Amino acid sequence: MNFLDLLAYAGIFIFAITGAFKARTYKMDIFGAAVLAFVTAYGGGTLRDLLIGARPVSWVNDNIALLLVLASIVITFLFQLNYRQFRRTIFFTDAVGIGLFTVTGIEKSLAFGLNDTYAVVMGVITATFGGLIADILCNAVPNLLKRGELYATACAIGGVIYILLKKIPLEHHINLSICIIIIVAVRIYSKRKRLSLPEI
Amino acid sequence: MNFLDLLAYAGIFIFAITGAFKARTYKMDIFGAAVLAFVTAYGGGTLRDLLIGARPVSWVNDNIALLLVLASIVITFLFQLNYRQFRRTIFFTDAVGIGLFTVTGIEKSLAFGLNDTYAVVMGVITATFGGLIADILCNAVPNLLKRGELYATACAIGGVIYILLKKIPLEHHINLSICIIIIVAVRIYSKRKRLSLPEI
Amino acid sequence: MNFLDLLAYAGIFIFAITGAFKARTYKMDIFGAAVLAFVTAYGGGTLRDLLIGARPVSWVNDNIALLLVLASIVITFLFQLNYRQFRRTIFFTDAVGIGLFTVTGIEKSLAFGLNDTYAVVMGVITATFGGLIADILCNAVPNLLKRGELYATACAIGGVIYILLKKIPLEHHINLSICIIIIVAVRIYSKRKRLSLPEI
């Protein structure tokens, strides 16, 4: 396992924690929390795999995935963690996480023959639709679709730049890092400046 | 591109516009509107493809699909269109659209080895489940499942007649036209007479 | 058709009836009720098939599936049945049904190369996620995720024991029966003792 894998698992873990916190907000039991943690972490990649035709979906037989979700539930439950205590950590780790997920989604989609445009679409879906599905399971209007901070937009910007940089001979790790830095920067900047997309 | 393709794209465009209007009703931002427009237009066909095992799903790499959705968002946003202005146009174009989608869904399902009954089921899903998924994303009870005008029923009637007419040697275009005309007729008639299915 | 098939169809029929009752609670029309009955009966298996990569999904071209759903709608509608009259029958048949579905889901998942852990996960999904999807279609927070009786937990316990008993040479029917009896027992015991998982 290299540094990139570690980073990916950290991202997944934070996604799972976010799902567990959401479950608490909606007063679910620990089974519901496990479902929400899993869906938040893996829902976007699952939808991407279904759409591009990868089968089985990516997490099947990945025991580490289940362990991470389990750990997120145990920690959230035992220590009665809540969102406020870790707001900054979650915000930052989540931003790195969606950066990684965007790139992973783009690369897998390209490997399945998608063109650049649709690869970016799938990158954004990979990074952001897990939270959307979790919101639906909570019977809430998905945050992703409402006016707020730039979230999917940040992924889209990072994804487009990643695809463009692939055209010039640039080492993968550098390109990936640039993409993540851009997404984190857009996230921070949009939060500071209270930027958001206009309502339709 | 022939007349049929044009008709199909007109149908998709109207579906996308309907999705964009729905996004406005639920105060979403333009990203949310794009998601809703896409889901309304392509959600039914996506579900059909997943169920019958067609992969990747139909719209992958179809850049015109993205352009149509984008156009529907730009037009809805710039001209601040709303539903009332175009009620009649939308009603009629939508009826033609669900007719076309029903037939497309039936033909693709038959090509994947489905029997007549399930092909009609898939035709109805293709035509009507995009709006259902969009309603779920808006956190609303899907209109499709509630008492109201005959909508899925119109598609089912048109679909059954289409399948029956396929048994006699009839040119595809004529059969298609008959199916669309029947669906449009059922839609108009049921609206005029305020017909609806009984509550369970 | 053997005894096991009969049992499976009885389980599916009860699932469909449950879906039809849910449709009535949410004042849907008979088309909506048919969708809910179908989704309650087949939604879990459909999700499992999509995730493990079985295509098309299991019920395609199974005309008996449609007939069972149709029968559940006709009976619910004509006789204006309601949940209270059949509470005990439904509770018991449903418990047997989720037992059967858990085992079916596990066996199909193993056949598709899933490891024991994920096979149990898929067994639980097969047995319980149909109701979850139906709840989403009704715009309700899924019962499955909220604090209440042990439901998914019962399936998980039965599934784990089924997987363990597979390791020793035991006839399939006996193993299946033990799994179902355990799930029914957990269901009854948890209802009597008002057991439930803790909130997250």
PDB file of N, CA and C in Angstrom, chain A residues 131-177:
ATOM      1  N   GLY A 131     -22.985  11.358  -1.288  1.00  0.00           N
ATOM      2  CA  GLY A 131     -23.707  12.218  -0.349  1.00  0.00           C
ATOM      3  C   GLY A 131     -25.136  12.459  -0.794  1.00  0.00           C
ATOM      4  N   LEU A 132     -25.330  12.592  -2.118  1.00  0.00           N
ATOM      5  CA  LEU A 132     -26.678  12.794  -2.654  1.00  0.00           C
ATOM      6  C   LEU A 132     -27.573  11.592  -2.350  1.00  0.00           C
ATOM      7  N   ILE A 133     -27.054  10.378  -2.567  1.00  0.00           N
ATOM      8  CA  ILE A 133     -27.861   9.183  -2.288  1.00  0.00           C
ATOM      9  C   ILE A 133     -28.147   9.083  -0.786  1.00  0.00           C
ATOM     10  N   ALA A 134     -27.143   9.413   0.034  1.00  0.00           N
ATOM     11  CA  ALA A 134     -27.356   9.399   1.489  1.00  0.00           C
ATOM     12  C   ALA A 134     -28.461  10.377   1.880  1.00  0.00           C
ATOM     13  N   ASP A 135     -28.471  11.561   1.262  1.00  0.00           N
ATOM     14  CA  ASP A 135     -29.533  12.534   1.555  1.00  0.00           C
ATOM     15  C   ASP A 135     -30.902  11.981   1.189  1.00  0.00           C
ATOM     16  N   ILE A 136     -30.975  11.281   0.052  1.00  0.00           N
ATOM     17  CA  ILE A 136     -32.250  10.687  -0.356  1.00  0.00           C
ATOM     18  C   ILE A 136     -32.699   9.651   0.677  1.00  0.00           C
ATOM     19  N   LEU A 137     -31.760   8.839   1.170  1.00  0.00           N
ATOM     20  CA  LEU A 137     -32.102   7.832   2.190  1.00  0.00           C
ATOM     21  C   LEU A 137     -32.593   8.491   3.477  1.00  0.00           C
ATOM     22  N   CYS A 138     -32.160   9.730   3.719  1.00  0.00           N
ATOM     23  CA  CYS A 138     -32.628  10.469   4.907  1.00  0.00           C
ATOM     24  C   CYS A 138     -33.915  11.226   4.624  1.00  0.00           C
ATOM     25  N   ASN A 139     -34.443  11.081   3.403  1.00  0.00           N
ATOM     26  CA  ASN A 139     -35.643  11.807   3.012  1.00  0.00           C
ATOM     27  C   ASN A 139     -35.428  13.318   3.094  1.00  0.00           C
ATOM     28  N   ALA A 140     -34.260  13.768   2.608  1.00  0.00           N
ATOM     29  CA  ALA A 140     -33.953  15.195   2.578  1.00  0.00           C
ATOM     30  C   ALA A 140     -33.671  15.607   1.136  1.00  0.00           C
ATOM     31  N   VAL A 141     -33.938  16.871   0.804  1.00  0.00           N
ATOM     32  CA  VAL A 141     -33.546  17.369  -0.512  1.00  0.00           C
ATOM     33  C   VAL A 141     -32.015  17.369  -0.556  1.00  0.00           C
ATOM     34  N   PRO A 142     -31.414  16.715  -1.556  1.00  0.00           N
ATOM     35  CA  PRO A 142     -29.955  16.612  -1.596  1.00  0.00           C
ATOM     36  C   PRO A 142     -29.285  17.992  -1.557  1.00  0.00           C
ATOM     37  N   ASN A 143     -28.387  18.162  -0.600  1.00  0.00           N
ATOM     38  CA  ASN A 143     -27.613  19.390  -0.479  1.00  0.00           C
ATOM     39  C   ASN A 143     -26.915  19.761  -1.774  1.00  0.00           C
ATOM     40  N   LEU A 144     -26.472  18.748  -2.491  1.00  0.00           N
ATOM     41  CA  LEU A 144     -25.694  18.926  -3.716  1.00  0.00           C
ATOM     42  C   LEU A 144     -26.438  19.752  -4.758  1.00  0.00           C
ATOM     43  N   LEU A 145     -27.789  19.676  -4.727  1.00  0.00           N
ATOM     44  CA  LEU A 145     -28.580  20.304  -5.784  1.00  0.00           C
ATOM     45  C   LEU A 145     -29.062  21.701  -5.394  1.00  0.00           C
ATOM     46  N   LYS A 146     -28.882  22.027  -4.118  1.00  0.00           N
ATOM     47  CA  LYS A 146     -29.380  23.310  -3.630  1.00  0.00           C
ATOM     48  C   LYS A 146     -28.279  24.357  -3.680  1.00  0.00           C
ATOM     49  N   ARG A 147     -28.694  25.586  -3.567  1.00  0.00           N
ATOM     50  CA  ARG A 147     -27.742  26.669  -3.548  1.00  0.00           C
ATOM     51  C   ARG A 147     -26.901  26.576  -2.282  1.00  0.00           C
ATOM     52  N   GLY A 148     -25.608  26.723  -2.409  1.00  0.00           N
ATOM     53  CA  GLY A 148     -24.759  26.657  -1.237  1.00  0.00           C
ATOM     54  C   GLY A 148     -23.336  26.925  -1.665  1.00  0.00           C
ATOM     55  N   GLU A 149     -22.395  26.242  -1.014  1.00  0.00           N
ATOM     56  CA  GLU A 149     -21.000  26.374  -1.430  1.00  0.00           C
ATOM     57  C   GLU A 149     -20.789  25.704  -2.781  1.00  0.00           C
ATOM     58  N   LEU A 150     -19.678  26.053  -3.433  1.00  0.00           N
ATOM     59  CA  LEU A 150     -19.317  25.358  -4.671  1.00  0.00           C
ATOM     60  C   LEU A 150     -18.751  23.990  -4.291  1.00  0.00           C
ATOM     61  N   TYR A 151     -19.439  22.935  -4.677  1.00  0.00           N
ATOM     62  CA  TYR A 151     -18.983  21.589  -4.306  1.00  0.00           C
ATOM     63  C   TYR A 151     -18.787  20.763  -5.588  1.00  0.00           C
ATOM     64  N   ALA A 152     -19.909  20.444  -6.266  1.00  0.00           N
ATOM     65  CA  ALA A 152     -19.771  19.754  -7.544  1.00  0.00           C
ATOM     66  C   ALA A 152     -18.987  20.624  -8.519  1.00  0.00           C
ATOM     67  N   THR A 153     -19.194  21.936  -8.443  1.00  0.00           N
ATOM     68  CA  THR A 153     -18.491  22.855  -9.334  1.00  0.00           C
ATOM     69  C   THR A 153     -16.982  22.768  -9.124  1.00  0.00           C
ATOM     70  N   ALA A 154     -16.554  22.683  -7.870  1.00  0.00           N
ATOM     71  CA  ALA A 154     -15.126  22.534  -7.580  1.00  0.00           C
ATOM     72  C   ALA A 154     -14.571  21.278  -8.236  1.00  0.00           C
ATOM     73  N   CYS A 155     -15.316  20.164  -8.117  1.00  0.00           N
ATOM     74  CA  CYS A 155     -14.871  18.914  -8.741  1.00  0.00           C
ATOM     75  C   CYS A 155     -14.803  19.052 -10.257  1.00  0.00           C
ATOM     76  N   ALA A 156     -15.805  19.725 -10.834  1.00  0.00           N
ATOM     77  CA  ALA A 156     -15.835  19.891 -12.281  1.00  0.00           C
ATOM     78  C   ALA A 156     -14.635  20.707 -12.761  1.00  0.00           C
ATOM     79  N   ILE A 157     -14.333  21.787 -12.050  1.00  0.00           N
ATOM     80  CA  ILE A 157     -13.183  22.620 -12.418  1.00  0.00           C
ATOM     81  C   ILE A 157     -11.888  21.805 -12.313  1.00  0.00           C
ATOM     82  N   GLY A 158     -11.715  21.125 -11.186  1.00  0.00           N
ATOM     83  CA  GLY A 158     -10.527  20.285 -11.007  1.00  0.00           C
ATOM     84  C   GLY A 158     -10.436  19.202 -12.071  1.00  0.00           C
ATOM     85  N   GLY A 159     -11.586  18.600 -12.389  1.00  0.00           N
ATOM     86  CA  GLY A 159     -11.617  17.523 -13.374  1.00  0.00           C
ATOM     87  C   GLY A 159     -11.244  17.993 -14.765  1.00  0.00           C
ATOM     88  N   VAL A 160     -11.759  19.159 -15.165  1.00  0.00           N
ATOM     89  CA  VAL A 160     -11.445  19.699 -16.487  1.00  0.00           C
ATOM     90  C   VAL A 160      -9.949  20.000 -16.590  1.00  0.00           C
ATOM     91  N   ILE A 161      -9.397  20.598 -15.540  1.00  0.00           N
ATOM     92  CA  ILE A 161      -7.960  20.910 -15.559  1.00  0.00           C
ATOM     93  C   ILE A 161      -7.132  19.626 -15.601  1.00  0.00           C
ATOM     94  N   TYR A 162      -7.582  18.609 -14.864  1.00  0.00           N
ATOM     95  CA  TYR A 162      -6.867  17.321 -14.887  1.00  0.00           C
ATOM     96  C   TYR A 162      -6.839  16.739 -16.293  1.00  0.00           C
ATOM     97  N   ILE A 163      -7.998  16.773 -16.960  1.00  0.00           N
ATOM     98  CA  ILE A 163      -8.082  16.233 -18.329  1.00  0.00           C
ATOM     99  C   ILE A 163      -7.184  17.029 -19.267  1.00  0.00           C
ATOM    100  N   LEU A 164      -7.166  18.354 -19.123  1.00  0.00           N
ATOM    101  CA  LEU A 164      -6.333  19.195 -19.997  1.00  0.00           C
ATOM    102  C   LEU A 164      -4.850  18.899 -19.759  1.00  0.00           C
ATOM    103  N   LEU A 165      -4.467  18.766 -18.488  1.00  0.00           N
ATOM    104  CA  LEU A 165      -3.048  18.523 -18.172  1.00  0.00           C
ATOM    105  C   LEU A 165      -2.586  17.147 -18.637  1.00  0.00           C
ATOM    106  N   LYS A 166      -3.541  16.222 -18.790  1.00  0.00           N
ATOM    107  CA  LYS A 166      -3.169  14.903 -19.307  1.00  0.00           C
ATOM    108  C   LYS A 166      -2.644  14.980 -20.736  1.00  0.00           C
ATOM    109  N   LYS A 167      -3.056  16.036 -21.461  1.00  0.00           N
ATOM    110  CA  LYS A 167      -2.650  16.167 -22.868  1.00  0.00           C
ATOM    111  C   LYS A 167      -1.161  16.476 -22.994  1.00  0.00           C
ATOM    112  N   ILE A 168      -0.608  17.191 -21.998  1.00  0.00           N
ATOM    113  CA  ILE A 168       0.828  17.443 -22.043  1.00  0.00           C
ATOM    114  C   ILE A 168       1.518  16.348 -21.232  1.00  0.00           C
ATOM    115  N   PRO A 169       2.718  15.987 -21.625  1.00  0.00           N
ATOM    116  CA  PRO A 169       3.380  14.907 -20.888  1.00  0.00           C
ATOM    117  C   PRO A 169       3.759  15.369 -19.482  1.00  0.00           C
ATOM    118  N   LEU A 170       2.926  14.993 -18.524  1.00  0.00           N
ATOM    119  CA  LEU A 170       3.130  15.391 -17.136  1.00  0.00           C
ATOM    120  C   LEU A 170       2.998  14.124 -16.292  1.00  0.00           C
ATOM    121  N   GLU A 171       3.848  13.975 -15.302  1.00  0.00           N
ATOM    122  CA  GLU A 171       3.779  12.780 -14.474  1.00  0.00           C
ATOM    123  C   GLU A 171       2.420  12.725 -13.755  1.00  0.00           C
ATOM    124  N   HIS A 172       1.862  11.503 -13.641  1.00  0.00           N
ATOM    125  CA  HIS A 172       0.532  11.343 -13.067  1.00  0.00           C
ATOM    126  C   HIS A 172       0.417  11.981 -11.681  1.00  0.00           C
ATOM    127  N   HIS A 173       1.427  11.754 -10.841  1.00  0.00           N
ATOM    128  CA  HIS A 173       1.336  12.246  -9.465  1.00  0.00           C
ATOM    129  C   HIS A 173       1.269  13.765  -9.400  1.00  0.00           C
ATOM    130  N   ILE A 174       1.992  14.412 -10.288  1.00  0.00           N
ATOM    131  CA  ILE A 174       1.983  15.878 -10.303  1.00  0.00           C
ATOM    132  C   ILE A 174       0.610  16.384 -10.744  1.00  0.00           C
ATOM    133  N   ASN A 175       0.094  15.779 -11.823  1.00  0.00           N
ATOM    134  CA  ASN A 175      -1.223  16.154 -12.331  1.00  0.00           C
ATOM    135  C   ASN A 175      -2.290  15.952 -11.251  1.00  0.00           C
ATOM    136  N   LEU A 176      -2.229  14.789 -10.610  1.00  0.00           N
ATOM    137  CA  LEU A 176      -3.174  14.499  -9.536  1.00  0.00           C
ATOM    138  C   LEU A 176      -3.086  15.550  -8.428  1.00  0.00           C
ATOM    139  N   SER A 177      -1.866  15.875  -8.028  1.00  0.00           N
ATOM    140  CA  SER A 177      -1.676  16.852  -6.948  1.00  0.00           C
ATOM    141  C   SER A 177      -2.253  18.211  -7.340  1.00  0.00           C
TER     142      SER A 177
END
